[in-house]
Short mmCIF file of C-alpha atoms and ligand atoms in Angstrom, two decimals:
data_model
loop_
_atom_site.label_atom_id
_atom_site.label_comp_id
_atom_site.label_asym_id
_atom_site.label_seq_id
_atom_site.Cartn_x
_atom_site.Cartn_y
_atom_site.Cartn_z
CA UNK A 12 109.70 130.09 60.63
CA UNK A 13 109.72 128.21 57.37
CA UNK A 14 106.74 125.57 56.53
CA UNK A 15 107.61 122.75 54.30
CA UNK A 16 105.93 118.95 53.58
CA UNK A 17 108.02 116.55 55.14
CA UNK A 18 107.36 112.73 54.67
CA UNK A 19 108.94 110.73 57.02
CA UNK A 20 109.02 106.97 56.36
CA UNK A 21 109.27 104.42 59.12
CA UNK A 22 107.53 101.79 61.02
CA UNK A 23 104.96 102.61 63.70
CA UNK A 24 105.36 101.26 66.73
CA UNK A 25 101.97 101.32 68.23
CA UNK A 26 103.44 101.48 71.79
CA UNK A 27 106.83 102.23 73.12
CA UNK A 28 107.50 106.33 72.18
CA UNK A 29 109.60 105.49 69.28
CA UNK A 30 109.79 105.57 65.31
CA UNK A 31 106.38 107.50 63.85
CA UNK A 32 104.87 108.22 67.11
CA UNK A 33 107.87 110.51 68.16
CA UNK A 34 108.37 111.49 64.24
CA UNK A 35 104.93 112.71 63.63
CA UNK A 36 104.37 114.99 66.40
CA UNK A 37 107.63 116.66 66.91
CA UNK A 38 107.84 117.23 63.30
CA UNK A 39 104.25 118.98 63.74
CA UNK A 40 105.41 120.95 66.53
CA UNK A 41 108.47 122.12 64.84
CA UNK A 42 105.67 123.96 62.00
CA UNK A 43 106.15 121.40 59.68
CA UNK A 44 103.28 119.76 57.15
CA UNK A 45 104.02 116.21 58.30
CA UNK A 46 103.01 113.25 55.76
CA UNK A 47 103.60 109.67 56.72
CA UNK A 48 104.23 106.16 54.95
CA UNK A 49 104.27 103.57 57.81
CA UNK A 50 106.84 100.87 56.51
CA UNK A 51 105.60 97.53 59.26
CA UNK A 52 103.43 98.15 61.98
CA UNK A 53 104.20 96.37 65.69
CA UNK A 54 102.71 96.31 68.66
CA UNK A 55 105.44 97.52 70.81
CA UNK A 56 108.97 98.09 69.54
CA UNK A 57 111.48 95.40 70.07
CA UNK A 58 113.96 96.56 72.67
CA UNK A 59 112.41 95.10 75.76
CA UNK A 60 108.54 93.89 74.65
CA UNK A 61 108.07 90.22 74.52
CA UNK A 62 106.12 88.57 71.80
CA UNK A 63 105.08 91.77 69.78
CA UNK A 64 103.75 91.43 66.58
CA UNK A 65 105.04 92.88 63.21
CA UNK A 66 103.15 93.57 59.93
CA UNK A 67 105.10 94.35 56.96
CA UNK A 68 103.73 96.94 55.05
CA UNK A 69 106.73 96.76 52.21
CA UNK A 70 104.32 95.64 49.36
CA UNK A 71 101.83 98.73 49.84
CA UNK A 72 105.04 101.37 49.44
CA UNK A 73 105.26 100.95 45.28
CA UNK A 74 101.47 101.60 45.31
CA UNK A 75 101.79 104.20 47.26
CA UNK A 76 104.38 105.91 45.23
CA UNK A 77 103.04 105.55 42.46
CA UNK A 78 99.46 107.47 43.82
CA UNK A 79 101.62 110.18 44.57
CA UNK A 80 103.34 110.71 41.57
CA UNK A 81 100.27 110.30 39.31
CA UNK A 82 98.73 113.43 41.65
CA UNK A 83 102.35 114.77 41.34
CA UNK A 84 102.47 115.22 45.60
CA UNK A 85 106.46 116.02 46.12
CA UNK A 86 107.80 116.77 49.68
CA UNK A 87 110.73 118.95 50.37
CA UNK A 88 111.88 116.59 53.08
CA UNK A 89 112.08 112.88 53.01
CA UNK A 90 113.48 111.51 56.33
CA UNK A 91 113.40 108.21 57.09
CA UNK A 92 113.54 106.10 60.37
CA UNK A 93 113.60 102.69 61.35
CA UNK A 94 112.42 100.78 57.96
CA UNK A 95 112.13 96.98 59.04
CA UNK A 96 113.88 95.09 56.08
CA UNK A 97 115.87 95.19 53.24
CA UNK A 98 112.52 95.39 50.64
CA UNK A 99 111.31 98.73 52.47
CA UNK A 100 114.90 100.21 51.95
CA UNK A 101 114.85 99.52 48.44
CA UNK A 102 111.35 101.03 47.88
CA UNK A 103 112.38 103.59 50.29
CA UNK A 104 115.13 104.11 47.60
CA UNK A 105 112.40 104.62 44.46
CA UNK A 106 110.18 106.92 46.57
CA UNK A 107 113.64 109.46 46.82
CA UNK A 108 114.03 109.16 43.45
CA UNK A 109 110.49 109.69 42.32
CA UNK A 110 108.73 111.98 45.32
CA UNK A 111 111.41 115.08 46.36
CA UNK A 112 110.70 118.33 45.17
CA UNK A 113 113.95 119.46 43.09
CA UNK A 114 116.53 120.72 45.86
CA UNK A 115 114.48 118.90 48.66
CA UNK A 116 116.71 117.79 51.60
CA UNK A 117 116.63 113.78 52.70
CA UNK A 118 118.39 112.87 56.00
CA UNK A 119 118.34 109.33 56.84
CA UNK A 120 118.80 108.02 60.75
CA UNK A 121 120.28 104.24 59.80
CA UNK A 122 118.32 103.02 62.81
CA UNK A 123 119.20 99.45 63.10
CA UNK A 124 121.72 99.11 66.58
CA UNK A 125 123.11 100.34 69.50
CA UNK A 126 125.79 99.46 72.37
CA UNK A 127 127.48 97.47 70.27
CA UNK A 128 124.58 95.33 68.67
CA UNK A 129 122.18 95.28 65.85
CA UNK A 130 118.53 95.52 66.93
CA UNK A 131 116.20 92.30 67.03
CA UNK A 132 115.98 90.79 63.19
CA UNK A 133 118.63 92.77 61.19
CA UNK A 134 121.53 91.23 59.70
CA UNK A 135 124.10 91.99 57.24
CA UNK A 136 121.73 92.15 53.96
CA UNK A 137 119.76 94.88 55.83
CA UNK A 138 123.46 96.82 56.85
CA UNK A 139 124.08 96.71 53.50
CA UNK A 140 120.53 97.79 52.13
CA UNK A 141 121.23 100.64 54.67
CA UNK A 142 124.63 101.82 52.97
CA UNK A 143 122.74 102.22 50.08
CA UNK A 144 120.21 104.33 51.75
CA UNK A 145 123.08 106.56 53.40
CA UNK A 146 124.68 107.35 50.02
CA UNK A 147 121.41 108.91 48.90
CA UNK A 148 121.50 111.24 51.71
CA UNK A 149 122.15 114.79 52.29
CA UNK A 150 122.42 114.06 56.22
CA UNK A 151 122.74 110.81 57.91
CA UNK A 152 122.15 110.07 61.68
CA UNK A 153 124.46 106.82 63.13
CA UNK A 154 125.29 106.69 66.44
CA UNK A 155 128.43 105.05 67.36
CA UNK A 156 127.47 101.45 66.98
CA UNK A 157 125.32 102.05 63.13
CA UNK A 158 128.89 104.07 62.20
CA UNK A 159 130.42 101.05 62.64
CA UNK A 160 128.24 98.50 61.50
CA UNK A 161 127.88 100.83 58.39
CA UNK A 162 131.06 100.75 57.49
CA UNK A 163 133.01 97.41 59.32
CA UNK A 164 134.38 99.28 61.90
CA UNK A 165 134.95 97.40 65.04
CA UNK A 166 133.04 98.58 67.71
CA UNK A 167 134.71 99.86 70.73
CA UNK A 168 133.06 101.55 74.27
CA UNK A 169 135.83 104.10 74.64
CA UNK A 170 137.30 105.17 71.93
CA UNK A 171 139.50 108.75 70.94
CA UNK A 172 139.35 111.57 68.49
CA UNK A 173 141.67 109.82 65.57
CA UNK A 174 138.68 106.54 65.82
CA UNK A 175 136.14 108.91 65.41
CA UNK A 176 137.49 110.81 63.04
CA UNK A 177 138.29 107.55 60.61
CA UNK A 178 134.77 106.64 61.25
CA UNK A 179 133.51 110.00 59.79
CA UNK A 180 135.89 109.63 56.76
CA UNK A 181 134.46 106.30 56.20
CA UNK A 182 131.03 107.33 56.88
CA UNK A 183 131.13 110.00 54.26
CA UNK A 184 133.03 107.81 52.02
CA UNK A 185 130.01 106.43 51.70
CA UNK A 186 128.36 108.78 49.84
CA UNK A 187 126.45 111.43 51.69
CA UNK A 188 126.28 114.81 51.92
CA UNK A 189 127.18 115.25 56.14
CA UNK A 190 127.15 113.13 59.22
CA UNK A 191 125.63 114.14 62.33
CA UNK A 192 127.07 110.99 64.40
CA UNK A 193 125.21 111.05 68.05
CA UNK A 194 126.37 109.69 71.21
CA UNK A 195 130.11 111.04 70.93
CA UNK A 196 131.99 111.75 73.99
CA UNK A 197 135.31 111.30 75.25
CA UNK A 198 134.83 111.16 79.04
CA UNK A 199 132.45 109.07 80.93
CA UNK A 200 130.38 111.98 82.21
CA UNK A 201 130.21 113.71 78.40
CA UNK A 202 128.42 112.91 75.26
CA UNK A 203 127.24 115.38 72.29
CA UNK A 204 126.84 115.22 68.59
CA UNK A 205 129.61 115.80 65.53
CA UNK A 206 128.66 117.17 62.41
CA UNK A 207 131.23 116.81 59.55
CA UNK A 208 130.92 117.80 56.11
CA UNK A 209 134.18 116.85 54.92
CA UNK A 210 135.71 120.10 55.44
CA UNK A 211 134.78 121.01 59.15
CA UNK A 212 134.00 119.36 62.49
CA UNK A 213 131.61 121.12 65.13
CA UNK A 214 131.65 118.53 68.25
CA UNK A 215 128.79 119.99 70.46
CA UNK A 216 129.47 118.36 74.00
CA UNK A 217 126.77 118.24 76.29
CA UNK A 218 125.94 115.88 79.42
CA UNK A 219 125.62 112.49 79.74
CA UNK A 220 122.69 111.33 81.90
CA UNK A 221 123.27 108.13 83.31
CA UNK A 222 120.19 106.35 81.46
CA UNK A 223 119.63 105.18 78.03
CA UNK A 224 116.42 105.04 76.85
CA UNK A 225 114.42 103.21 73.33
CA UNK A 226 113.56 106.14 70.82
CA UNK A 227 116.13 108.90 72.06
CA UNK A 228 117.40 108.47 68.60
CA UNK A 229 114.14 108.93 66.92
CA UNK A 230 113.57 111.84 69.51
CA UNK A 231 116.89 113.37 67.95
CA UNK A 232 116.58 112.79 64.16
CA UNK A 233 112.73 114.32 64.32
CA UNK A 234 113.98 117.00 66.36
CA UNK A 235 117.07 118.15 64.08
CA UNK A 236 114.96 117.37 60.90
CA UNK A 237 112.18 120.20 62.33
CA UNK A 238 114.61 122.41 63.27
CA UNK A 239 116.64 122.19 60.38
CA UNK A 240 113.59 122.20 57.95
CA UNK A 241 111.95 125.38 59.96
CA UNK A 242 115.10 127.38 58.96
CA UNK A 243 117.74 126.60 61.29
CA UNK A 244 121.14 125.94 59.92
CA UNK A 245 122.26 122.27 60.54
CA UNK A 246 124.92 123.15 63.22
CA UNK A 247 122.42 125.15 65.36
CA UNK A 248 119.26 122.07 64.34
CA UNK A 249 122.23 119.99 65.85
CA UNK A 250 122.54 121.97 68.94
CA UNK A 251 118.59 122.33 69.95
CA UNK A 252 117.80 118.71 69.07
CA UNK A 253 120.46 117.93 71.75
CA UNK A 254 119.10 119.82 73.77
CA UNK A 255 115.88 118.77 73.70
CA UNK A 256 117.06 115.15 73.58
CA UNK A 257 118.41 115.81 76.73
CA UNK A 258 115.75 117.17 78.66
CA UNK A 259 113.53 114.38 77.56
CA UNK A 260 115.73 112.17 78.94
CA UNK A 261 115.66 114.42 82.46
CA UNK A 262 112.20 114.53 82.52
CA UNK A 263 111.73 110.67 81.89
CA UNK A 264 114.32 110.03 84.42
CA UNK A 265 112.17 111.20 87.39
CA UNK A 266 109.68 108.07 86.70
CA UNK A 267 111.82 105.13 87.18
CA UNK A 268 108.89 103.06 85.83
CA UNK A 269 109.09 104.65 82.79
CA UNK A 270 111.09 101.87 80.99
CA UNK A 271 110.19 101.59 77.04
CA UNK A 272 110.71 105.39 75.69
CA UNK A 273 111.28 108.68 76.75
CA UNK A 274 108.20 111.43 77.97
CA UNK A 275 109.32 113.41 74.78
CA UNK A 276 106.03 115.11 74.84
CA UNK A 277 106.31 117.17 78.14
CA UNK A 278 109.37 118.70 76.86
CA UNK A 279 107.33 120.05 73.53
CA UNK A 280 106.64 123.46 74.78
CA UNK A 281 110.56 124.08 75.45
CA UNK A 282 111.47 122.87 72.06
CA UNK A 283 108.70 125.37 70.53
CA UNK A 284 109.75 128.15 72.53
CA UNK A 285 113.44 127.99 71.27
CA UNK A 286 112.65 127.36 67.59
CA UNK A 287 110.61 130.63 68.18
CA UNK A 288 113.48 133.26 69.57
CA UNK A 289 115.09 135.11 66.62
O1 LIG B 26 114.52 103.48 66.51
C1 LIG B 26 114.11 102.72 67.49
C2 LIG B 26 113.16 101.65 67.07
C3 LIG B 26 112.16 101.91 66.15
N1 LIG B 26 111.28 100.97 65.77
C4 LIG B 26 111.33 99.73 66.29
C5 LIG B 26 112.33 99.41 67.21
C6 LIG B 26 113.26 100.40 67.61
C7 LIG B 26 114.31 100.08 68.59
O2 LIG B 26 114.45 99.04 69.12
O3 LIG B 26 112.39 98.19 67.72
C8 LIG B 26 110.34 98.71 65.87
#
Protein backbone atom coordinates (compact mmCIF):
# COMPACT_ATOMS: atom_id res chain seq x y z
CA UNK A 1 0.00 0.00 0.00
CA UNK A 2 1.09 3.47 -0.99
CA UNK A 3 1.56 6.34 1.87
CA UNK A 4 1.01 9.84 0.79
CA UNK A 5 0.12 13.43 2.82
CA UNK A 6 -3.29 14.17 2.20
CA UNK A 7 -4.86 17.53 3.44
CA UNK A 8 -8.32 17.53 3.51
CA UNK A 9 -10.07 20.88 4.01
CA UNK A 10 -13.50 21.18 5.54
CA UNK A 11 -15.45 22.26 8.47
CA UNK A 12 -15.57 20.22 11.67
CA UNK A 13 -18.55 19.39 12.93
CA UNK A 14 -17.92 18.75 16.52
CA UNK A 15 -20.90 16.32 16.71
CA UNK A 16 -22.97 14.60 14.14
CA UNK A 17 -20.30 11.89 12.22
CA UNK A 18 -19.84 14.12 9.33
CA UNK A 19 -17.23 16.46 7.46
CA UNK A 20 -13.53 16.14 9.39
CA UNK A 21 -14.58 13.73 11.94
CA UNK A 22 -15.39 11.01 9.23
CA UNK A 23 -12.45 12.58 6.91
CA UNK A 24 -9.71 12.31 9.39
CA UNK A 25 -9.99 8.88 10.54
CA UNK A 26 -10.92 6.94 7.52
CA UNK A 27 -8.28 8.68 5.67
CA UNK A 28 -5.87 7.36 8.61
CA UNK A 29 -7.16 4.01 8.33
CA UNK A 30 -6.80 3.83 4.67
CA UNK A 31 -2.53 4.37 5.49
CA UNK A 32 -2.67 7.76 4.67
CA UNK A 33 -0.55 10.86 6.48
CA UNK A 34 -3.71 12.89 7.12
CA UNK A 35 -3.23 16.86 7.60
CA UNK A 36 -6.20 19.04 8.30
CA UNK A 37 -7.32 22.82 7.78
CA UNK A 38 -10.74 23.11 9.56
CA UNK A 39 -12.64 25.79 7.37
CA UNK A 40 -15.81 26.87 10.37
CA UNK A 41 -16.25 24.92 13.29
CA UNK A 42 -20.10 23.99 14.61
CA UNK A 43 -21.43 22.37 17.18
CA UNK A 44 -23.46 19.86 15.44
CA UNK A 45 -23.96 19.85 11.67
CA UNK A 46 -27.04 21.42 10.31
CA UNK A 47 -29.28 18.68 8.98
CA UNK A 48 -31.46 18.09 11.98
CA UNK A 49 -29.58 20.09 15.18
CA UNK A 50 -31.37 23.09 16.37
CA UNK A 51 -29.58 26.24 17.29
CA UNK A 52 -25.90 25.04 16.62
CA UNK A 53 -23.32 27.38 16.49
CA UNK A 54 -20.85 28.17 13.60
CA UNK A 55 -17.36 29.80 13.70
CA UNK A 56 -15.86 30.81 10.55
CA UNK A 57 -12.44 30.06 10.36
CA UNK A 58 -12.06 31.66 6.57
CA UNK A 59 -9.66 34.50 7.71
CA UNK A 60 -7.03 32.01 9.39
CA UNK A 61 -6.77 29.87 5.82
CA UNK A 62 -4.33 32.72 3.95
CA UNK A 63 -2.18 32.54 7.14
CA UNK A 64 -2.15 29.27 7.09
CA UNK A 65 -1.04 28.92 3.58
CA UNK A 66 1.25 31.02 3.66
CA UNK A 67 3.13 29.01 6.94
CA UNK A 68 3.16 26.22 4.75
CA UNK A 69 4.65 27.47 1.84
CA UNK A 70 7.38 29.45 3.67
CA UNK A 71 8.34 25.71 5.31
CA UNK A 72 7.61 24.51 1.69
CA UNK A 73 4.95 21.54 3.30
CA UNK A 74 3.17 20.23 -0.16
CA UNK A 75 0.59 17.34 0.02
CA UNK A 76 -0.01 14.93 -2.75
CA UNK A 77 -3.72 15.04 -2.07
CA UNK A 78 -5.89 17.98 -1.44
CA UNK A 79 -9.56 16.91 -0.94
CA UNK A 80 -11.92 19.06 0.20
CA UNK A 81 -15.39 18.71 1.95
CA UNK A 82 -18.03 20.79 3.09
CA UNK A 83 -16.30 24.46 3.12
CA UNK A 84 -19.06 26.83 4.69
CA UNK A 85 -18.99 29.96 2.32
CA UNK A 86 -17.98 31.42 -0.66
CA UNK A 87 -14.54 33.17 1.13
CA UNK A 88 -13.27 29.52 2.22
CA UNK A 89 -13.78 28.35 -1.49
CA UNK A 90 -11.79 31.03 -2.78
CA UNK A 91 -8.90 30.51 -0.30
CA UNK A 92 -9.53 26.93 -0.75
CA UNK A 93 -8.74 27.91 -4.43
CA UNK A 94 -5.06 29.67 -3.48
CA UNK A 95 -4.10 26.78 -1.17
CA UNK A 96 -4.45 24.30 -4.66
CA UNK A 97 -2.55 26.56 -6.38
CA UNK A 98 0.19 27.15 -3.87
CA UNK A 99 0.32 23.69 -1.57
CA UNK A 100 0.14 20.36 -4.18
CA UNK A 101 3.13 18.59 -4.80
CA UNK A 102 3.63 18.67 -8.79
CA UNK A 103 1.28 15.75 -10.15
CA UNK A 104 -0.67 15.67 -6.76
CA UNK A 105 -4.32 14.55 -7.21
CA UNK A 106 -7.32 17.04 -5.76
CA UNK A 107 -10.88 15.59 -5.69
CA UNK A 108 -13.45 17.87 -4.48
CA UNK A 109 -17.03 16.48 -2.93
CA UNK A 110 -19.27 19.90 -3.78
CA UNK A 111 -21.06 19.20 -0.50
CA UNK A 112 -23.71 21.76 -0.34
CA UNK A 113 -27.43 19.67 -0.99
CA UNK A 114 -29.33 16.80 -1.25
CA UNK A 115 -33.02 15.49 -2.17
CA UNK A 116 -33.56 18.18 -4.10
CA UNK A 117 -32.34 21.11 -1.75
CA UNK A 118 -29.35 23.09 -0.83
CA UNK A 119 -28.21 22.58 2.77
CA UNK A 120 -29.01 25.27 5.58
CA UNK A 121 -27.21 28.82 4.48
CA UNK A 122 -25.98 28.23 0.86
CA UNK A 123 -27.25 30.09 -1.97
CA UNK A 124 -26.38 30.75 -5.43
CA UNK A 125 -22.97 32.84 -4.79
CA UNK A 126 -21.73 29.73 -2.89
CA UNK A 127 -23.04 27.24 -6.13
CA UNK A 128 -21.16 29.31 -8.08
CA UNK A 129 -17.95 29.62 -5.80
CA UNK A 130 -18.35 25.76 -5.98
CA UNK A 131 -18.14 25.56 -9.94
CA UNK A 132 -15.08 27.18 -9.61
CA UNK A 133 -13.79 24.73 -7.16
CA UNK A 134 -14.98 21.71 -9.48
CA UNK A 135 -13.02 22.99 -12.49
CA UNK A 136 -9.83 22.75 -10.46
CA UNK A 137 -10.42 19.19 -9.87
CA UNK A 138 -9.08 15.98 -11.00
CA UNK A 139 -12.25 14.14 -9.39
CA UNK A 140 -15.40 15.64 -8.23
CA UNK A 141 -18.08 13.98 -5.93
CA UNK A 142 -21.99 15.45 -6.60
CA UNK A 143 -24.67 13.45 -5.89
CA UNK A 144 -27.71 13.90 -7.88
CA UNK A 145 -29.07 17.05 -6.39
CA UNK A 146 -25.13 19.12 -6.28
CA UNK A 147 -25.04 17.77 -10.26
CA UNK A 148 -27.79 19.73 -10.72
CA UNK A 149 -27.46 22.64 -8.73
CA UNK A 150 -23.87 22.73 -10.26
CA UNK A 151 -24.81 23.05 -13.41
CA UNK A 152 -28.88 24.39 -13.59
CA UNK A 153 -30.18 21.22 -14.12
CA UNK A 154 -33.63 20.73 -12.85
CA UNK A 155 -33.84 18.36 -10.30
CA UNK A 156 -35.92 15.35 -10.77
CA UNK A 157 -36.53 12.01 -8.20
CA UNK A 158 -36.63 9.52 -11.05
CA UNK A 159 -34.91 10.20 -13.74
CA UNK A 160 -33.23 7.78 -16.89
CA UNK A 161 -29.90 7.06 -18.44
CA UNK A 162 -30.05 10.01 -21.32
CA UNK A 163 -30.69 12.72 -17.85
CA UNK A 164 -27.85 11.33 -16.34
CA UNK A 165 -25.81 11.16 -18.97
CA UNK A 166 -26.44 15.13 -19.96
CA UNK A 167 -25.71 15.78 -16.39
CA UNK A 168 -22.22 14.15 -16.67
CA UNK A 169 -21.53 16.06 -19.97
CA UNK A 170 -22.39 19.15 -18.19
CA UNK A 171 -20.63 18.24 -15.13
CA UNK A 172 -17.39 17.73 -16.94
CA UNK A 173 -18.05 20.64 -19.07
CA UNK A 174 -17.20 22.20 -16.24
CA UNK A 175 -13.82 21.64 -16.12
CA UNK A 176 -12.64 18.60 -14.26
CA UNK A 177 -10.77 15.82 -14.78
CA UNK A 178 -13.77 12.82 -13.87
CA UNK A 179 -17.03 12.61 -12.06
CA UNK A 180 -17.82 10.07 -9.62
CA UNK A 181 -21.69 11.15 -9.30
CA UNK A 182 -23.22 9.05 -6.12
CA UNK A 183 -26.66 8.09 -5.49
CA UNK A 184 -27.47 6.85 -9.18
CA UNK A 185 -30.00 4.25 -9.69
CA UNK A 186 -32.67 3.53 -11.96
CA UNK A 187 -35.06 1.38 -9.90
CA UNK A 188 -36.39 2.09 -6.54
CA UNK A 189 -34.60 -0.79 -4.84
CA UNK A 190 -30.99 0.19 -6.70
CA UNK A 191 -28.50 2.89 -6.29
CA UNK A 192 -24.53 2.87 -7.08
CA UNK A 193 -21.96 5.29 -8.27
CA UNK A 194 -20.89 6.43 -12.13
CA UNK A 195 -17.56 7.35 -12.93
CA UNK A 196 -17.08 9.13 -16.32
CA UNK A 197 -14.06 10.48 -17.74
CA UNK A 198 -15.35 11.65 -20.88
CA UNK A 199 -14.56 8.63 -22.74
CA UNK A 200 -16.08 5.74 -20.55
CA UNK A 201 -18.89 5.08 -18.08
CA UNK A 202 -18.52 2.30 -15.26
CA UNK A 203 -22.11 2.44 -13.38
CA UNK A 204 -21.40 0.21 -10.26
CA UNK A 205 -25.02 -0.72 -8.98
CA UNK A 206 -25.35 -1.78 -5.61
CA UNK A 207 -28.40 -1.75 -3.02
CA UNK A 208 -30.41 0.75 -1.84
CA UNK A 209 -31.13 0.62 1.91
CA UNK A 210 -34.18 2.23 2.73
CA UNK A 211 -32.50 5.05 5.04
CA UNK A 212 -30.62 8.11 4.34
CA UNK A 213 -28.39 9.23 6.68
CA UNK A 214 -26.13 13.00 7.35
CA UNK A 215 -22.37 12.31 6.38
CA UNK A 216 -22.84 9.13 4.03
CA UNK A 217 -21.36 11.47 1.54
CA UNK A 218 -18.44 12.43 3.57
CA UNK A 219 -18.23 8.62 4.52
CA UNK A 220 -17.88 8.05 0.59
CA UNK A 221 -15.53 10.85 -0.62
CA UNK A 222 -12.94 9.90 2.48
CA UNK A 223 -13.36 6.43 1.65
CA UNK A 224 -12.64 6.63 -2.29
CA UNK A 225 -9.96 9.37 -1.61
CA UNK A 226 -7.98 6.53 0.79
CA UNK A 227 -8.49 3.99 -1.45
CA UNK A 228 -7.64 5.74 -4.40
CA UNK A 229 -4.57 7.49 -2.76
CA UNK A 230 -3.31 3.92 -1.19
CA UNK A 231 -2.99 2.66 -4.83
CA UNK A 232 -6.25 1.61 -5.98
CA UNK A 233 -7.32 2.65 -9.39
CA UNK A 234 -10.36 5.06 -9.28
CA UNK A 235 -12.91 2.49 -10.66
CA UNK A 236 -12.01 -0.16 -8.02
CA UNK A 237 -11.60 3.18 -4.99
CA UNK A 238 -15.21 3.62 -6.48
CA UNK A 239 -16.29 0.15 -5.88
CA UNK A 240 -14.90 -0.38 -2.07
CA UNK A 241 -16.01 3.08 -0.93
CA UNK A 242 -19.50 1.81 -1.95
CA UNK A 243 -19.12 -0.78 -0.32
CA UNK A 244 -18.16 0.39 2.71
CA UNK A 245 -20.71 3.20 2.44
CA UNK A 246 -23.08 0.64 2.44
CA UNK A 247 -22.33 -1.36 5.30
CA UNK A 248 -22.14 1.71 7.40
CA UNK A 249 -25.38 2.41 6.57
CA UNK A 250 -26.41 -1.50 7.61
CA UNK A 251 -24.75 -1.30 10.65
CA UNK A 252 -26.31 2.16 11.66
CA UNK A 253 -29.60 0.88 10.61
CA UNK A 254 -29.90 -1.65 13.49
CA UNK A 255 -30.06 1.47 16.09
CA UNK A 256 -33.08 3.29 15.09
CA UNK A 257 -31.97 6.02 17.55
CA UNK A 258 -29.12 6.59 15.72
CA UNK A 259 -30.46 9.70 13.83
CA UNK A 260 -27.55 12.41 13.01
CA UNK A 261 -24.71 10.19 11.12
CA UNK A 262 -23.80 6.90 10.32
CA UNK A 263 -21.59 4.28 12.91
CA UNK A 264 -18.85 4.56 10.13
CA UNK A 265 -16.36 3.48 12.65
CA UNK A 266 -17.52 -0.18 13.34
CA UNK A 267 -17.24 -0.88 9.77
CA UNK A 268 -13.26 0.28 9.84
CA UNK A 269 -11.83 -3.11 10.20
CA UNK A 270 -13.77 -4.37 6.91
CA UNK A 271 -12.63 -1.43 4.95
CA UNK A 272 -8.85 -2.22 6.15
CA UNK A 273 -9.10 -5.73 5.46
CA UNK A 274 -10.09 -5.16 1.73
CA UNK A 275 -7.61 -2.36 0.99
CA UNK A 276 -5.17 -5.10 2.29
CA UNK A 277 -5.96 -8.28 -0.23
CA UNK A 278 -3.69 -8.09 -3.31
O1 LIG B 1 -21.46 16.93 4.29
C1 LIG B 1 -22.36 16.98 5.25
C2 LIG B 1 -22.24 18.16 6.14
C3 LIG B 1 -21.01 18.61 6.57
N1 LIG B 1 -20.87 19.66 7.39
C4 LIG B 1 -21.96 20.32 7.85
C5 LIG B 1 -23.23 19.92 7.43
C6 LIG B 1 -23.37 18.81 6.57
C7 LIG B 1 -24.71 18.37 6.14
O2 LIG B 1 -25.73 18.85 6.48
O3 LIG B 1 -24.30 20.57 7.88
C8 LIG B 1 -21.80 21.47 8.77
Amino acid sequence: MSYHRILTIQDVSCVGQCSMTVALPILSACGQETAILPSAVLSTHTGGFKGFTFRDLADDMPGIRRHWESEKLTFDAIYTGYLGGVKQVDYTLDILASCLAPGGRTVVDPAMADHGRLYYGFDEAYVAAMRRLCAAADVILPNVTEACFLTGTEYRETYDEAYIAALLDRLLALGAGAVLMTGVGYAPDETGVLLFDGKTADHYRHVRLDKSYHGTGDVYASAFTGAWLSGRTPNEAARIAADYTVDCIRTTMADPAHWYGVKFEAALPGLVRRLNEV
